[in-house]
mmCIF file of C-alpha atoms in Angstrom:
data_model
loop_
_atom_site.group_PDB
_atom_site.id
_atom_site.type_symbol
_atom_site.label_atom_id
_atom_site.label_comp_id
_atom_site.label_asym_id
_atom_site.label_seq_id
_atom_site.Cartn_x
_atom_site.Cartn_y
_atom_site.Cartn_z
ATOM 1 C CA MET A 1 -83.532 -77.145 -127.697
ATOM 2 C CA ILE A 2 -83.901 -75.822 -124.117
ATOM 3 C CA TYR A 3 -87.520 -76.351 -123.127
ATOM 4 C CA LEU A 4 -88.730 -73.864 -120.561
ATOM 5 C CA ASP A 5 -92.513 -73.822 -121.035
ATOM 6 C CA SER A 6 -93.585 -76.607 -118.628
ATOM 7 C CA ALA A 7 -96.051 -74.303 -117.021
ATOM 8 C CA ALA A 8 -98.102 -74.686 -120.241
ATOM 9 C CA THR A 9 -97.228 -78.322 -120.941
ATOM 10 C CA THR A 10 -94.378 -80.598 -119.981
ATOM 11 C CA LEU A 11 -92.974 -81.657 -123.369
ATOM 12 C CA GLN A 12 -90.285 -83.927 -121.953
ATOM 13 C CA LYS A 13 -92.004 -86.922 -120.434
ATOM 14 C CA PRO A 14 -90.816 -90.228 -118.977
ATOM 15 C CA ARG A 15 -90.291 -92.751 -121.750
ATOM 16 C CA ALA A 16 -92.925 -94.979 -120.176
ATOM 17 C CA VAL A 17 -95.640 -92.355 -120.798
ATOM 18 C CA PRO A 18 -95.808 -92.493 -124.587
ATOM 19 C CA ALA A 19 -95.163 -96.229 -124.506
ATOM 20 C CA ALA A 20 -98.096 -96.784 -122.215
ATOM 21 C CA MET A 21 -100.301 -94.703 -124.372
ATOM 22 C CA ALA A 22 -99.419 -96.706 -127.519
ATOM 23 C CA ALA A 23 -99.909 -99.977 -125.718
ATOM 24 C CA ALA A 24 -103.377 -98.907 -124.501
ATOM 25 C CA ALA A 25 -104.428 -97.801 -127.855
ATOM 26 C CA ARG A 26 -103.567 -101.302 -129.168
ATOM 27 C CA SER A 27 -104.891 -103.377 -126.389
ATOM 28 C CA MET A 28 -107.638 -101.568 -124.267
ATOM 29 C CA ALA A 29 -111.263 -100.828 -124.966
ATOM 30 C CA SER A 30 -113.550 -98.815 -122.591
ATOM 31 C CA PRO A 31 -113.991 -99.550 -118.865
ATOM 32 C CA GLY A 32 -117.512 -100.675 -117.867
ATOM 33 C CA ARG A 33 -118.430 -101.308 -121.515
ATOM 34 C CA GLY A 34 -118.078 -105.061 -121.704
ATOM 35 C CA GLY A 35 -116.763 -108.026 -119.754
ATOM 36 C CA HIS A 36 -114.102 -109.057 -122.290
ATOM 37 C CA ARG A 37 -110.433 -108.695 -121.675
ATOM 38 C CA PRO A 38 -109.813 -105.399 -123.557
ATOM 39 C CA ALA A 39 -112.545 -103.744 -121.396
ATOM 40 C CA ARG A 40 -111.220 -105.362 -118.218
ATOM 41 C CA LEU A 41 -107.639 -104.108 -119.007
ATOM 42 C CA ALA A 42 -109.024 -100.565 -119.443
ATOM 43 C CA ALA A 43 -110.930 -100.802 -116.036
ATOM 44 C CA GLU A 44 -107.811 -102.121 -114.353
ATOM 45 C CA THR A 45 -105.691 -99.290 -115.734
ATOM 46 C CA ALA A 46 -108.227 -96.587 -114.734
ATOM 47 C CA TYR A 47 -108.481 -98.066 -111.264
ATOM 48 C CA GLU A 48 -104.672 -98.226 -110.870
ATOM 49 C CA CYS A 49 -104.349 -94.667 -111.948
ATOM 50 C CA ARG A 50 -106.948 -93.579 -109.405
ATOM 51 C CA GLU A 51 -105.150 -95.523 -106.663
ATOM 52 C CA ALA A 52 -101.775 -93.890 -107.612
ATOM 53 C CA LEU A 53 -103.287 -90.488 -107.499
ATOM 54 C CA ALA A 54 -104.932 -91.080 -104.238
ATOM 55 C CA GLY A 55 -101.684 -92.254 -102.865
ATOM 56 C CA LEU A 56 -99.737 -89.204 -104.203
ATOM 57 C CA PHE A 57 -102.227 -86.756 -102.784
ATOM 58 C CA SER A 58 -103.310 -88.564 -99.610
ATOM 59 C CA VAL A 59 -106.951 -88.983 -100.697
ATOM 60 C CA ALA A 60 -109.145 -91.156 -98.619
ATOM 61 C CA GLY A 61 -110.856 -93.382 -101.219
ATOM 62 C CA SER A 62 -109.840 -93.572 -104.839
ATOM 63 C CA GLU A 63 -113.455 -93.145 -105.886
ATOM 64 C CA ASN A 64 -113.069 -89.495 -105.066
ATOM 65 C CA ILE A 65 -110.574 -89.206 -107.922
ATOM 66 C CA VAL A 66 -112.526 -88.026 -110.994
ATOM 67 C CA PHE A 67 -110.953 -88.016 -114.481
ATOM 68 C CA THR A 68 -111.532 -84.871 -116.505
ATOM 69 C CA MET A 69 -110.371 -83.488 -119.830
ATOM 70 C CA ASN A 70 -108.030 -80.928 -118.163
ATOM 71 C CA ALA A 71 -107.862 -78.716 -115.090
ATOM 72 C CA THR A 72 -110.349 -76.208 -116.682
ATOM 73 C CA HIS A 73 -112.988 -79.003 -116.969
ATOM 74 C CA ALA A 74 -112.320 -79.951 -113.343
ATOM 75 C CA LEU A 75 -112.659 -76.333 -112.169
ATOM 76 C CA ASN A 76 -115.984 -75.836 -114.031
ATOM 77 C CA ILE A 77 -117.336 -78.882 -112.266
ATOM 78 C CA ALA A 78 -116.203 -77.568 -108.892
ATOM 79 C CA LEU A 79 -117.337 -74.049 -109.278
ATOM 80 C CA GLY A 80 -120.681 -75.174 -110.798
ATOM 81 C CA SER A 81 -121.207 -77.260 -107.668
ATOM 82 C CA LEU A 82 -120.619 -74.508 -105.239
ATOM 83 C CA VAL A 83 -121.596 -71.085 -106.820
ATOM 84 C CA SER A 84 -125.054 -69.789 -107.675
ATOM 85 C CA PRO A 85 -125.918 -66.532 -109.533
ATOM 86 C CA GLY A 86 -125.127 -63.529 -107.314
ATOM 87 C CA GLY A 87 -123.117 -65.638 -104.900
ATOM 88 C CA ARG A 88 -119.835 -64.065 -103.726
ATOM 89 C CA ALA A 89 -116.690 -65.971 -104.653
ATOM 90 C CA VAL A 90 -113.409 -64.866 -102.998
ATOM 91 C CA ILE A 91 -110.362 -65.497 -105.130
ATOM 92 C CA SER A 92 -106.780 -64.479 -105.155
ATOM 93 C CA GLY A 93 -105.446 -61.679 -107.341
ATOM 94 C CA TRP A 94 -103.339 -64.274 -109.205
ATOM 95 C CA GLU A 95 -106.029 -66.504 -110.788
ATOM 96 C CA HIS A 96 -106.076 -67.913 -114.209
ATOM 97 C CA ASN A 97 -109.012 -67.425 -116.670
ATOM 98 C CA ALA A 98 -109.900 -71.053 -115.949
ATOM 99 C CA VAL A 99 -111.216 -69.702 -112.622
ATOM 100 C CA THR A 100 -112.444 -66.229 -113.468
ATOM 101 C CA ARG A 101 -114.320 -67.096 -116.649
ATOM 102 C CA PRO A 102 -116.390 -69.954 -115.175
ATOM 103 C CA LEU A 103 -117.288 -67.580 -112.260
ATOM 104 C CA HIS A 104 -118.245 -64.887 -114.697
ATOM 105 C CA MET A 105 -120.376 -67.388 -116.641
ATOM 106 C CA LEU A 106 -122.093 -68.503 -113.411
ATOM 107 C CA GLY A 107 -123.040 -64.855 -112.557
ATOM 108 C CA ALA A 108 -120.908 -64.884 -109.455
ATOM 109 C CA GLU A 109 -119.792 -61.728 -107.567
ATOM 110 C CA ILE A 110 -116.011 -61.986 -107.990
ATOM 111 C CA ASP A 111 -114.187 -60.553 -104.904
ATOM 112 C CA ALA A 112 -110.518 -60.629 -105.504
ATOM 113 C CA VAL A 113 -107.848 -60.407 -102.789
ATOM 114 C CA ARG A 114 -105.371 -57.905 -104.227
ATOM 115 C CA THR A 115 -101.857 -58.196 -102.734
ATOM 116 C CA PRO A 116 -98.315 -57.252 -103.701
ATOM 117 C CA LEU A 117 -96.397 -59.979 -105.619
ATOM 118 C CA PHE A 118 -94.751 -62.616 -103.315
ATOM 119 C CA ASP A 119 -96.394 -61.129 -100.139
ATOM 120 C CA ARG A 120 -97.808 -64.130 -98.382
ATOM 121 C CA ASP A 121 -98.626 -62.284 -95.182
ATOM 122 C CA ALA A 122 -100.813 -59.713 -97.174
ATOM 123 C CA ALA A 123 -102.497 -62.624 -98.926
ATOM 124 C CA LEU A 124 -103.553 -64.186 -95.594
ATOM 125 C CA ALA A 125 -104.760 -60.838 -94.213
ATOM 126 C CA GLY A 126 -106.784 -60.265 -97.308
ATOM 127 C CA PHE A 127 -108.475 -63.604 -97.251
ATOM 128 C CA ALA A 128 -109.279 -63.318 -93.570
ATOM 129 C CA GLU A 129 -110.891 -59.993 -94.194
ATOM 130 C CA LYS A 130 -113.005 -61.058 -97.249
ATOM 131 C CA LEU A 131 -114.043 -64.636 -96.420
ATOM 132 C CA PRO A 132 -116.940 -64.139 -93.968
ATOM 133 C CA GLY A 133 -120.215 -64.548 -95.851
ATOM 134 C CA ALA A 134 -118.648 -65.833 -99.043
ATOM 135 C CA GLN A 135 -120.215 -68.659 -100.971
ATOM 136 C CA CYS A 136 -116.898 -70.141 -101.879
ATOM 137 C CA CYS A 137 -113.131 -69.400 -101.947
ATOM 138 C CA VAL A 138 -110.897 -70.271 -104.907
ATOM 139 C CA CYS A 139 -107.106 -69.999 -104.798
ATOM 140 C CA THR A 140 -104.350 -71.021 -107.002
ATOM 141 C CA ALA A 141 -101.622 -72.919 -105.314
ATOM 142 C CA VAL A 142 -98.866 -71.266 -107.563
ATOM 143 C CA SER A 143 -99.314 -68.401 -109.991
ATOM 144 C CA ASN A 144 -98.876 -69.717 -113.497
ATOM 145 C CA VAL A 145 -97.209 -66.324 -114.415
ATOM 146 C CA PHE A 146 -94.819 -65.538 -111.572
ATOM 147 C CA GLY A 147 -94.482 -68.768 -109.646
ATOM 148 C CA PHE A 148 -95.880 -66.990 -106.568
ATOM 149 C CA GLU A 149 -96.611 -69.829 -104.127
ATOM 150 C CA LEU A 150 -99.664 -68.760 -102.067
ATOM 151 C CA PRO A 151 -100.037 -69.955 -98.473
ATOM 152 C CA PHE A 152 -102.855 -72.232 -99.527
ATOM 153 C CA TYR A 153 -102.882 -74.511 -96.508
ATOM 154 C CA GLU A 154 -103.290 -71.466 -94.244
ATOM 155 C CA ILE A 155 -106.024 -70.019 -96.574
ATOM 156 C CA ALA A 156 -107.816 -73.419 -96.383
ATOM 157 C CA GLY A 157 -107.660 -73.139 -92.636
ATOM 158 C CA LEU A 158 -109.169 -69.664 -92.781
ATOM 159 C CA CYS A 159 -111.917 -71.099 -94.985
ATOM 160 C CA ARG A 160 -112.692 -73.811 -92.406
ATOM 161 C CA GLU A 161 -112.955 -71.265 -89.588
ATOM 162 C CA ALA A 162 -115.450 -69.108 -91.711
ATOM 163 C CA GLY A 163 -117.382 -72.111 -92.946
ATOM 164 C CA VAL A 164 -116.618 -71.332 -96.595
ATOM 165 C CA PRO A 165 -115.958 -74.288 -99.088
ATOM 166 C CA PHE A 166 -112.449 -74.048 -100.508
ATOM 167 C CA VAL A 167 -111.322 -74.874 -104.091
ATOM 168 C CA LEU A 168 -107.618 -75.340 -104.853
ATOM 169 C CA ASP A 169 -106.402 -74.838 -108.329
ATOM 170 C CA ALA A 170 -103.309 -77.029 -108.332
ATOM 171 C CA SER A 171 -102.476 -76.575 -111.924
ATOM 172 C CA GLN A 172 -98.916 -75.434 -111.307
ATOM 173 C CA ALA A 173 -98.403 -77.388 -108.114
ATOM 174 C CA ALA A 174 -99.683 -80.961 -108.743
ATOM 175 C CA GLY A 175 -96.618 -83.141 -109.067
ATOM 176 C CA ALA A 176 -94.212 -80.252 -108.453
ATOM 177 C CA MET A 177 -94.729 -79.850 -104.795
ATOM 178 C CA ASP A 178 -96.294 -81.731 -101.807
ATOM 179 C CA ILE A 179 -100.096 -81.410 -101.677
ATOM 180 C CA ASP A 180 -101.891 -83.358 -98.928
ATOM 181 C CA ALA A 181 -105.639 -83.395 -99.477
ATOM 182 C CA SER A 182 -106.397 -84.917 -96.134
ATOM 183 C CA ARG A 183 -104.559 -81.996 -94.454
ATOM 184 C CA LEU A 184 -105.950 -79.419 -96.841
ATOM 185 C CA GLY A 185 -109.687 -80.343 -96.366
ATOM 186 C CA ALA A 186 -110.685 -78.759 -99.523
ATOM 187 C CA ALA A 187 -114.122 -79.103 -101.202
ATOM 188 C CA PHE A 188 -112.314 -79.703 -104.465
ATOM 189 C CA ILE A 189 -108.761 -79.787 -105.949
ATOM 190 C CA ALA A 190 -108.353 -79.439 -109.667
ATOM 191 C CA MET A 191 -105.304 -80.200 -111.692
ATOM 192 C CA PRO A 192 -104.214 -81.009 -115.219
ATOM 193 C CA GLY A 193 -102.490 -84.302 -116.153
ATOM 194 C CA HIS A 194 -100.118 -82.689 -118.667
ATOM 195 C CA LYS A 195 -97.972 -80.386 -116.511
ATOM 196 C CA GLY A 196 -96.281 -81.423 -113.241
ATOM 197 C CA LEU A 197 -97.817 -84.938 -113.407
ATOM 198 C CA LEU A 198 -96.016 -85.467 -116.690
ATOM 199 C CA GLY A 199 -98.979 -87.134 -118.385
ATOM 200 C CA PRO A 200 -100.344 -86.357 -121.829
ATOM 201 C CA GLN A 201 -102.549 -83.472 -122.916
ATOM 202 C CA GLY A 202 -106.280 -84.162 -122.650
ATOM 203 C CA THR A 203 -106.097 -85.506 -119.099
ATOM 204 C CA GLY A 204 -107.112 -83.864 -115.834
ATOM 205 C CA VAL A 205 -108.168 -84.682 -112.304
ATOM 206 C CA LEU A 206 -110.701 -83.400 -109.854
ATOM 207 C CA ILE A 207 -110.329 -84.557 -106.271
ATOM 208 C CA CYS A 208 -113.665 -84.419 -104.622
ATOM 209 C CA GLY A 209 -114.102 -83.701 -100.977
ATOM 210 C CA ALA A 210 -117.735 -82.407 -101.227
ATOM 211 C CA PRO A 211 -120.914 -83.255 -103.136
ATOM 212 C CA ALA A 212 -120.568 -82.378 -106.806
ATOM 213 C CA LEU A 213 -123.006 -81.560 -109.673
ATOM 214 C CA PRO A 214 -122.377 -82.946 -113.115
ATOM 215 C CA ILE A 215 -122.036 -80.624 -116.001
ATOM 216 C CA MET A 216 -122.465 -83.347 -118.507
ATOM 217 C CA ALA A 217 -124.795 -86.337 -118.654
ATOM 218 C CA GLY A 218 -124.539 -89.589 -120.571
ATOM 219 C CA GLY A 219 -123.421 -93.096 -120.434
ATOM 220 C CA THR A 220 -121.417 -94.330 -117.538
ATOM 221 C CA GLY A 221 -121.489 -98.118 -117.993
ATOM 222 C CA SER A 222 -123.437 -98.245 -114.697
ATOM 223 C CA ALA A 223 -127.100 -97.664 -113.482
ATOM 224 C CA SER A 224 -128.161 -97.700 -117.071
ATOM 225 C CA ARG A 225 -131.894 -97.942 -116.241
ATOM 226 C CA GLU A 226 -131.692 -94.528 -114.531
ATOM 227 C CA GLN A 227 -132.077 -91.294 -116.437
ATOM 228 C CA ASP A 228 -130.338 -89.281 -113.701
ATOM 229 C CA MET A 229 -126.602 -89.528 -113.458
ATOM 230 C CA PRO A 230 -125.433 -92.008 -110.810
ATOM 231 C CA ALA A 231 -125.287 -90.750 -107.214
ATOM 232 C CA SER A 232 -121.815 -92.238 -106.560
ATOM 233 C CA LEU A 233 -118.467 -91.077 -107.563
ATOM 234 C CA PRO A 234 -116.585 -91.286 -109.825
ATOM 235 C CA ASP A 235 -119.461 -92.242 -112.232
ATOM 236 C CA ARG A 236 -121.509 -89.281 -111.368
ATOM 237 C CA LEU A 237 -119.025 -86.929 -113.116
ATOM 238 C CA GLU A 238 -117.530 -89.175 -115.764
ATOM 239 C CA ALA A 239 -120.153 -89.212 -118.573
ATOM 240 C CA GLY A 240 -119.152 -90.772 -121.847
ATOM 241 C CA THR A 241 -116.021 -92.688 -123.017
ATOM 242 C CA HIS A 242 -112.838 -92.405 -121.102
ATOM 243 C CA ASN A 243 -109.590 -91.251 -122.597
ATOM 244 C CA ILE A 244 -107.893 -94.575 -121.733
ATOM 245 C CA PRO A 245 -104.673 -94.015 -123.690
ATOM 246 C CA GLY A 246 -104.344 -90.641 -121.811
ATOM 247 C CA ILE A 247 -105.157 -92.382 -118.417
ATOM 248 C CA ALA A 248 -102.518 -95.057 -119.183
ATOM 249 C CA GLY A 249 -99.906 -92.317 -119.898
ATOM 250 C CA LEU A 250 -100.996 -90.318 -116.774
ATOM 251 C CA LEU A 251 -100.534 -93.409 -114.677
ATOM 252 C CA GLU A 252 -96.881 -93.661 -115.793
ATOM 253 C CA GLY A 253 -96.315 -90.013 -115.159
ATOM 254 C CA VAL A 254 -97.663 -90.367 -111.675
ATOM 255 C CA LYS A 255 -95.485 -93.350 -110.984
ATOM 256 C CA PHE A 256 -92.436 -91.327 -112.061
ATOM 257 C CA VAL A 257 -93.378 -88.352 -109.858
ATOM 258 C CA ARG A 258 -93.936 -90.663 -106.837
ATOM 259 C CA ARG A 259 -90.489 -92.109 -107.363
ATOM 260 C CA LEU A 260 -88.818 -88.807 -107.418
ATOM 261 C CA GLY A 261 -91.044 -87.282 -104.694
ATOM 262 C CA PRO A 262 -92.811 -83.899 -105.256
ATOM 263 C CA GLY A 263 -90.902 -82.326 -102.427
ATOM 264 C CA ASN A 264 -87.579 -83.252 -103.988
ATOM 265 C CA ILE A 265 -88.812 -81.917 -107.364
ATOM 266 C CA ALA A 266 -89.734 -78.625 -105.785
ATOM 267 C CA ARG A 267 -86.461 -78.266 -103.928
ATOM 268 C CA ARG A 268 -84.521 -78.923 -107.092
ATOM 269 C CA GLU A 269 -86.469 -76.521 -109.180
ATOM 270 C CA ARG A 270 -86.217 -73.705 -106.666
ATOM 271 C CA VAL A 271 -82.455 -74.169 -106.609
ATOM 272 C CA MET A 272 -82.131 -73.947 -110.351
ATOM 273 C CA LEU A 273 -84.616 -71.188 -110.677
ATOM 274 C CA ARG A 274 -82.752 -68.855 -108.181
ATOM 275 C CA ALA A 275 -79.416 -69.518 -110.005
ATOM 276 C CA LEU A 276 -81.010 -68.664 -113.204
ATOM 277 C CA ALA A 277 -82.646 -65.438 -111.858
ATOM 278 C CA ARG A 278 -79.429 -64.262 -110.339
ATOM 279 C CA GLU A 279 -77.709 -64.488 -113.824
ATOM 280 C CA LEU A 280 -80.674 -62.967 -115.718
ATOM 281 C CA ALA A 281 -80.775 -60.010 -113.264
ATOM 282 C CA LEU A 282 -77.285 -59.032 -114.524
ATOM 283 C CA ILE A 283 -78.545 -58.296 -118.019
ATOM 284 C CA PRO A 284 -78.970 -54.523 -118.520
ATOM 285 C CA GLY A 285 -82.664 -53.398 -118.867
ATOM 286 C CA LEU A 286 -84.056 -56.834 -117.882
ATOM 287 C CA GLU A 287 -86.572 -56.892 -115.001
ATOM 288 C CA VAL A 288 -86.669 -60.229 -113.248
ATOM 289 C CA PHE A 289 -89.696 -61.064 -111.059
ATOM 290 C CA VAL A 290 -88.029 -63.096 -108.296
ATOM 291 C CA SER A 291 -89.011 -63.345 -104.656
ATOM 292 C CA ALA A 292 -86.593 -62.498 -101.874
ATOM 293 C CA ASP A 293 -88.118 -65.360 -99.976
ATOM 294 C CA ALA A 294 -87.216 -68.612 -101.750
ATOM 295 C CA ALA A 295 -90.217 -70.372 -100.161
ATOM 296 C CA ALA A 296 -92.572 -68.043 -101.885
ATOM 297 C CA GLN A 297 -91.681 -68.971 -105.463
ATOM 298 C CA ALA A 298 -91.963 -72.223 -107.279
ATOM 299 C CA GLY A 299 -90.277 -73.151 -110.585
ATOM 300 C CA VAL A 300 -91.776 -70.375 -112.646
ATOM 301 C CA LEU A 301 -89.975 -67.085 -113.471
ATOM 302 C CA SER A 302 -91.169 -64.073 -115.472
ATOM 303 C CA VAL A 303 -88.985 -61.310 -116.933
ATOM 304 C CA ARG A 304 -89.511 -58.308 -119.189
ATOM 305 C CA HIS A 305 -87.096 -55.885 -120.890
ATOM 306 C CA GLU A 306 -87.444 -52.123 -120.754
ATOM 307 C CA ARG A 307 -87.322 -51.783 -124.538
ATOM 308 C CA ALA A 308 -87.697 -55.142 -126.166
ATOM 309 C CA GLY A 309 -91.371 -56.321 -126.456
ATOM 310 C CA CYS A 310 -92.204 -59.637 -124.795
ATOM 311 C CA GLU A 311 -93.579 -61.239 -127.923
ATOM 312 C CA GLU A 312 -90.535 -60.135 -129.960
ATOM 313 C CA LEU A 313 -88.184 -61.393 -127.244
ATOM 314 C CA GLY A 314 -90.044 -64.766 -127.107
ATOM 315 C CA GLU A 315 -89.738 -65.158 -130.849
ATOM 316 C CA ALA A 316 -86.008 -64.354 -130.792
ATOM 317 C CA LEU A 317 -85.439 -66.955 -128.022
ATOM 318 C CA ASP A 318 -87.346 -69.497 -130.068
ATOM 319 C CA ARG A 319 -85.043 -68.935 -132.992
ATOM 320 C CA LEU A 320 -82.103 -69.534 -130.672
ATOM 321 C CA GLY A 321 -83.577 -72.901 -129.510
ATOM 322 C CA VAL A 322 -85.103 -71.632 -126.182
ATOM 323 C CA CYS A 323 -88.843 -72.366 -125.687
ATOM 324 C CA VAL A 324 -90.633 -69.966 -123.481
ATOM 325 C CA ARG A 325 -94.087 -68.282 -123.291
ATOM 326 C CA ALA A 326 -94.555 -64.604 -123.871
ATOM 327 C CA GLY A 327 -97.759 -62.480 -123.302
ATOM 328 C CA LEU A 328 -100.459 -62.620 -120.670
ATOM 329 C CA HIS A 329 -100.478 -66.364 -120.133
ATOM 330 C CA CYS A 330 -104.354 -66.530 -119.925
ATOM 331 C CA ALA A 331 -104.106 -64.855 -116.582
ATOM 332 C CA PRO A 332 -104.875 -61.047 -117.055
ATOM 333 C CA LEU A 333 -105.812 -60.728 -113.371
ATOM 334 C CA ALA A 334 -102.326 -61.833 -112.218
ATOM 335 C CA HIS A 335 -100.747 -59.377 -114.634
ATOM 336 C CA GLU A 336 -103.046 -56.643 -113.366
ATOM 337 C CA SER A 337 -102.013 -57.494 -109.771
ATOM 338 C CA ALA A 338 -98.340 -57.254 -110.724
ATOM 339 C CA GLY A 339 -98.575 -54.189 -112.862
ATOM 340 C CA THR A 340 -97.596 -55.981 -116.107
ATOM 341 C CA LEU A 341 -101.011 -56.010 -117.764
ATOM 342 C CA GLU A 342 -99.905 -53.610 -120.579
ATOM 343 C CA SER A 343 -96.493 -55.237 -121.344
ATOM 344 C CA GLY A 344 -96.954 -58.826 -120.466
ATOM 345 C CA THR A 345 -93.999 -60.970 -119.554
ATOM 346 C CA VAL A 346 -91.662 -63.630 -120.841
ATOM 347 C CA ARG A 347 -92.101 -66.705 -118.810
ATOM 348 C CA LEU A 348 -89.526 -69.439 -118.130
ATOM 349 C CA SER A 349 -90.838 -72.482 -116.318
ATOM 350 C CA LEU A 350 -89.029 -75.598 -115.239
ATOM 351 C CA SER A 351 -89.671 -79.310 -115.053
ATOM 352 C CA PRO A 352 -87.674 -82.370 -113.648
ATOM 353 C CA PHE A 353 -86.000 -82.736 -117.018
ATOM 354 C CA ASN A 354 -84.303 -79.387 -116.960
ATOM 355 C CA THR A 355 -80.590 -79.473 -115.867
ATOM 356 C CA PRO A 356 -78.263 -76.834 -114.412
ATOM 357 C CA GLN A 357 -76.054 -77.207 -117.440
ATOM 358 C CA GLU A 358 -78.548 -76.099 -119.893
ATOM 359 C CA LEU A 359 -79.880 -73.331 -117.751
ATOM 360 C CA ARG A 360 -76.324 -71.781 -117.501
ATOM 361 C CA ARG A 361 -76.670 -71.142 -121.195
ATOM 362 C CA VAL A 362 -79.900 -69.231 -121.004
ATOM 363 C CA PRO A 363 -78.608 -65.837 -119.780
ATOM 364 C CA ALA A 364 -76.250 -65.531 -122.792
ATOM 365 C CA LEU A 365 -78.980 -66.630 -125.224
ATOM 366 C CA THR A 366 -81.353 -64.175 -123.559
ATOM 367 C CA GLU A 367 -78.853 -61.334 -124.172
ATOM 368 C CA ARG A 368 -78.469 -62.316 -127.744
ATOM 369 C CA ALA A 369 -82.281 -62.519 -128.180
ATOM 370 C CA ILE A 370 -82.767 -59.033 -126.759
ATOM 371 C CA TYR A 371 -80.235 -57.708 -129.224
ATOM 372 C CA GLU A 372 -82.097 -59.419 -132.027
ATOM 373 C CA ALA A 373 -85.458 -58.196 -130.807
ATOM 374 C CA LEU A 374 -84.166 -54.603 -130.800
ATOM 375 C CA ARG A 375 -82.580 -54.608 -134.275
#
């Protein structure tokens, strides 16, 4: 099997990840819910994971690391803390439904910066024009469909100049490229644990640089006499029982990423992606969405064929042992921006576990899959 769907979930994990999850399930209870050894072990693991994440992302104070169920949960907290009904939210034209649906639910006025694919200068100009008077700005670091790496540090700087709170959706970037929260100065940074951080599903992280409003209330193991949620982080946003096996696995994923270095991961993935794109572009009738500027594209690549449907091509690749994702990828706004809304694309996305050797097999398998999809 050649697994190329890490933009959805990294299937290949460091061996320590499932081992840590199994060990936690056997030996750990819930942090803050007892003074016994199993509860203390859980609390120590959660604290160690917060510290590791704070180190990876240059966060001042591990208490500003909040565990969530996933990036969507984190984004809902962030947007619910900043946006009121009728408030104008400036977003990129490459956002996921995890951004647009919460904004719609909050009754926000959604103001999208529409730019050509891979045009970072146009993105900056568009944000500079639209930011004044906005209630918040939300930007994905990397498009989950096309791998377009937006100039998010520069956009964050524009937000500071305009006095607009900035939210970064780091779903496709966390663990796969360098993100420095102290340099970014974002109100919130949201990310999943199960993609570039190589942790298990059901884990996510919200980095808080601004006051946050809880979207759930309940037990926290602290301030139990009070009926309001605690004022201090992380307890304010972590109602209920923690996913301690997931957090234990996430800790091991973060340790692995820190050893490799996110910058090194990004450089390796870019090299492999561009080599793959060059070979795929030789296939007749196959459109490959690759940037002329290597710095504008991370390890995510979309393609579509002029005659073979994306779903049929994805299914044919699966039968040949290549795991990809076909369709709209929960990001219709991105497809609308790129002009692929009606067709969708087939997406190939990389992880640290992909090798140049297996990727060299993909173009021939893609040609064969196109033939099968057209039969």
